Amino acid sequence: MYAGSLLLVAAISLLSACRRDKNNDTDTKEDTGYTTDQNLTEKIFDDAQTMSDKGAVVTGSGAFKTTACGSVTHAAGTFTIDFGSVNCLCSDGRNRRGKIIVNYTGAYADSGSVHTITFDNYYQNDNKVEGTRTVTNMGHNSAGQPYFNVMVNGTITKTDGSVITTNFTRTRTWTAGYTTLLNWTDDVYQITGAGTMTRPSGTVSVSITSPLMLALNCRWIQAGTIVYTLPSSLTRTLNYGATAACDDQATLTLPSGTVYTITLP
């Protein structure tokens, strides 16, 4: 009987350990999922605005391409950036196809002007982009930098078929490169704001607690901090770093203090 009790205790302990490991695995996968999805949506919708920034000041096919793509056509109150019906490798190393359509109330550089960005069968790196990004020019801050209020109501359908829906309000400050409008490689933006992101696993609240730094010549967010509130009401903190670094690494801190290293897509 004593031996049987020991076996029972051992079995329960083993089962509990397996459950703990399983829960830890699930937490890690969930954490990696919402952080990488948020990074993807942030970069894609910010990139769409960058394309519209360039499209506002060019005509033809000279601004976005390494091959014959990215043609810009202007009409009264609107312009269209057409990347064609098949993937085109652009000068920033991203594949694009479809159209970005911009309706505007005034010149892009004018304080108070509003640019509304929509999409027509548009894909970036085979991720389908839908929805609306509305950008209001707020003029210049005390440092002389242009800044914009941004509202995003959009959807990304990823290459694996999963769908991410975003509702964000952002302030986007153009901290470098705003004097060289035709050269995207020196552009740097600082992003603040909050919103929600809905994934197959539920809706996550997203709050930028330290400004995000996005440089157009880097694939990843370079610096800044985000706090996520999960459907369970638990919070997670994602840290891209205190100083700008173009790499695919970030850290995720759980309420327990456990820190995971995240590799960004």
XYZ file of C-alpha atoms in Angstrom:
265
model
C 0.000 0.000 0.000
C 2.859 2.361 0.856
C 4.503 1.647 -2.526
C 1.182 2.275 -4.243
C 0.848 5.653 -2.532
C 4.333 6.607 -3.637
C 3.486 5.664 -7.209
C 0.293 7.726 -7.037
C 2.151 10.771 -5.689
C 4.841 10.381 -8.368
C 2.219 10.131 -11.094
C 0.413 13.255 -9.855
C 3.716 15.147 -9.652
C 4.658 14.102 -13.165
C 1.234 15.129 -14.502
C 1.456 18.506 -12.741
C 4.942 19.096 -14.175
C 3.700 18.248 -17.649
C 0.796 20.667 -17.212
C 3.132 23.411 -16.035
C 5.429 22.823 -19.007
C 2.461 22.832 -21.347
C 1.166 26.080 -19.864
C 4.624 27.640 -20.157
C 4.837 26.558 -23.800
C 1.369 27.967 -24.476
C 2.225 31.275 -22.805
C 5.430 31.591 -24.804
C 3.686 30.896 -28.112
C 0.869 33.316 -27.277
C 3.320 36.016 -26.223
C 5.386 35.608 -29.361
C 2.211 35.610 -31.473
C 0.685 38.891 -30.383
C 4.011 40.704 -30.199
C 5.105 39.667 -33.687
C 1.623 40.355 -35.106
C 1.648 43.846 -33.631
C 5.112 44.496 -35.036
C 3.888 43.336 -38.458
C 0.766 45.524 -38.496
C 2.607 48.568 -37.139
C 5.228 48.368 -39.864
C 2.794 47.591 -42.712
C 0.389 50.453 -42.014
C 3.214 52.875 -41.295
C 4.825 51.787 -44.555
C 1.589 52.526 -46.432
C 1.735 56.077 -45.110
C 5.362 56.364 -46.158
C 4.394 55.294 -49.675
C 1.648 57.931 -49.703
C 4.095 60.547 -48.383
C 6.300 59.882 -51.402
C 3.389 59.599 -53.800
C 2.179 63.053 -52.826
C 5.290 64.672 -54.302
C 6.087 62.493 -57.346
C 4.467 61.442 -60.599
C 5.306 58.409 -62.725
C 7.363 55.378 -61.673
C 10.633 56.705 -60.286
C 10.187 56.666 -56.515
C 9.469 53.114 -55.363
C 11.131 50.696 -57.718
C 14.118 48.670 -58.684
C 12.083 47.313 -61.604
C 9.188 48.812 -63.574
C 6.579 49.255 -60.817
C 5.192 51.787 -58.397
C 3.612 54.168 -60.885
C 1.929 57.241 -59.383
C -0.995 59.001 -61.073
C -2.594 62.219 -59.801
C -6.083 63.609 -60.244
C -8.033 66.336 -58.437
C -8.079 65.485 -54.747
C -6.649 61.983 -55.149
C -3.635 59.994 -56.300
C -3.006 56.298 -56.818
C 0.176 54.294 -56.372
C -0.084 51.213 -58.567
C 2.444 48.427 -58.022
C 0.879 46.163 -60.640
C -0.915 42.827 -60.354
C 2.171 40.717 -59.564
C 4.808 41.164 -56.883
C 7.341 43.916 -57.525
C 10.571 44.098 -55.527
C 10.875 47.700 -54.376
C 13.993 49.601 -53.394
C 13.475 48.844 -49.681
C 13.595 45.073 -50.291
C 9.838 44.518 -49.872
C 7.548 42.944 -52.446
C 4.358 44.859 -53.220
C 1.407 44.462 -55.562
C -1.967 46.160 -55.918
C -2.863 49.787 -55.296
C -2.643 52.360 -52.526
C -5.252 55.086 -53.036
C -5.006 58.455 -51.278
C -7.753 61.072 -51.075
C -6.711 64.437 -49.656
C -8.129 67.823 -48.695
C -4.959 69.863 -49.184
C -1.258 69.682 -49.938
C 0.545 67.072 -47.856
C 2.845 69.697 -46.286
C -0.052 71.991 -45.296
C -1.059 72.117 -41.653
C -4.619 70.830 -41.265
C -4.636 68.805 -44.471
C -6.175 65.335 -44.264
C -5.024 62.322 -46.285
C -7.198 59.200 -46.256
C -5.379 56.049 -47.374
C -7.276 53.018 -48.689
C -6.251 49.875 -50.565
C -7.277 48.018 -53.711
C -6.145 44.376 -53.686
C -2.899 45.549 -52.067
C -0.283 43.163 -50.662
C 3.047 43.700 -48.932
C 5.257 40.604 -48.850
C 2.089 38.583 -49.647
C 0.221 39.943 -46.592
C -3.085 41.416 -47.770
C -3.795 44.933 -46.472
C -7.322 46.346 -46.139
C -9.008 49.205 -44.312
C -8.381 52.912 -43.809
C -5.562 55.037 -42.439
C -6.497 58.688 -41.915
C -3.629 61.156 -41.510
C -4.013 64.774 -40.362
C -1.077 67.165 -40.698
C -0.693 68.942 -37.355
C 2.084 71.282 -38.495
C 5.480 71.360 -36.761
C 6.397 70.727 -33.162
C 8.668 72.946 -31.055
C 11.709 71.227 -32.606
C 10.521 72.119 -36.113
C 9.633 68.516 -36.971
C 6.445 67.698 -38.926
C 3.963 65.579 -37.001
C 0.676 63.907 -37.830
C -2.344 62.513 -36.029
C -3.103 59.053 -37.412
C -6.162 56.821 -37.093
C -5.977 53.225 -38.349
C -8.961 50.932 -38.837
C -7.537 48.054 -40.821
C -7.109 44.357 -41.424
C -4.063 42.271 -42.322
C -4.579 38.789 -43.760
C -1.287 37.023 -43.220
C 0.308 34.558 -45.599
C -0.924 31.685 -43.404
C -4.538 32.896 -43.741
C -4.902 34.238 -40.180
C -6.469 37.690 -39.794
C -5.405 40.621 -37.603
C -7.770 43.577 -37.123
C -6.370 46.832 -35.756
C -7.892 50.029 -34.366
C -5.110 52.444 -33.451
C -4.754 56.154 -32.740
C -1.215 57.399 -33.256
C 0.931 60.525 -33.258
C 3.625 60.154 -35.913
C 6.539 62.589 -35.691
C 8.948 62.829 -38.620
C 12.239 63.199 -36.759
C 14.717 62.856 -39.642
C 14.662 62.980 -43.441
C 11.802 65.469 -43.813
C 13.992 67.901 -45.759
C 14.801 65.266 -48.437
C 11.344 64.196 -49.596
C 12.535 62.070 -52.516
C 15.046 60.098 -50.452
C 13.299 57.551 -48.190
C 16.513 55.985 -46.881
C 17.152 58.720 -44.290
C 13.579 58.902 -42.959
C 13.009 58.213 -39.249
C 9.693 58.426 -37.377
C 8.695 58.424 -33.716
C 5.344 56.820 -32.899
C 3.150 57.202 -29.801
C -0.449 56.210 -29.072
C -2.751 53.327 -28.145
C -5.418 51.034 -29.552
C -6.559 47.439 -29.894
C -5.544 44.440 -31.972
C -7.851 41.469 -32.534
C -6.334 38.079 -33.376
C -7.839 34.576 -33.534
C -7.092 34.210 -29.802
C -8.929 37.435 -28.806
C -8.539 41.190 -28.491
C -5.384 42.724 -27.030
C -5.087 46.348 -25.872
C -1.873 48.000 -27.031
C -0.350 51.089 -25.379
C 2.965 52.652 -26.402
C 4.604 53.704 -23.148
C 7.933 54.803 -24.630
C 7.941 56.159 -28.218
C 8.618 53.638 -30.975
C 11.387 54.498 -33.402
C 10.915 53.426 -37.019
C 13.666 53.989 -39.590
C 12.656 53.215 -43.154
C 15.985 51.586 -43.924
C 15.365 48.984 -41.191
C 12.898 46.117 -41.314
C 12.110 46.201 -37.584
C 11.025 48.692 -34.938
C 14.309 49.914 -33.496
C 13.439 51.208 -30.031
C 10.543 51.871 -27.665
C 8.240 50.079 -25.238
C 4.709 48.670 -25.568
C 2.391 47.393 -22.820
C -0.169 44.763 -23.853
C -3.317 43.962 -21.887
C -4.483 40.462 -22.816
C -8.080 39.142 -22.792
C -7.279 37.698 -19.360
C -6.536 41.297 -18.143
C -2.920 40.324 -17.509
C -0.294 42.696 -18.895
C 2.943 42.109 -20.783
C 5.696 44.619 -21.591
C 7.591 44.485 -24.882
C 10.873 46.388 -25.026
C 12.596 47.041 -28.363
C 15.480 48.771 -26.571
C 16.263 52.209 -25.163
C 18.519 53.216 -28.056
C 18.011 52.605 -31.772
C 19.371 49.322 -33.090
C 18.390 47.666 -36.367
C 17.957 44.068 -35.249
C 15.189 41.480 -34.900
C 15.441 41.131 -31.115
C 13.141 42.403 -28.375
C 12.365 41.336 -24.805
C 8.980 40.486 -23.325
C 8.431 40.775 -19.573
C 5.574 38.859 -17.902
C 3.826 39.961 -14.666
C 5.902 37.365 -12.793
C 9.065 39.131 -13.909
C 9.999 36.350 -16.312
C 11.710 37.772 -19.397
C 11.574 36.162 -22.847
C 13.686 37.122 -25.836
C 11.486 37.587 -28.911
C 12.724 37.221 -32.480
C 10.674 39.513 -34.732
C 9.521 38.432 -38.210
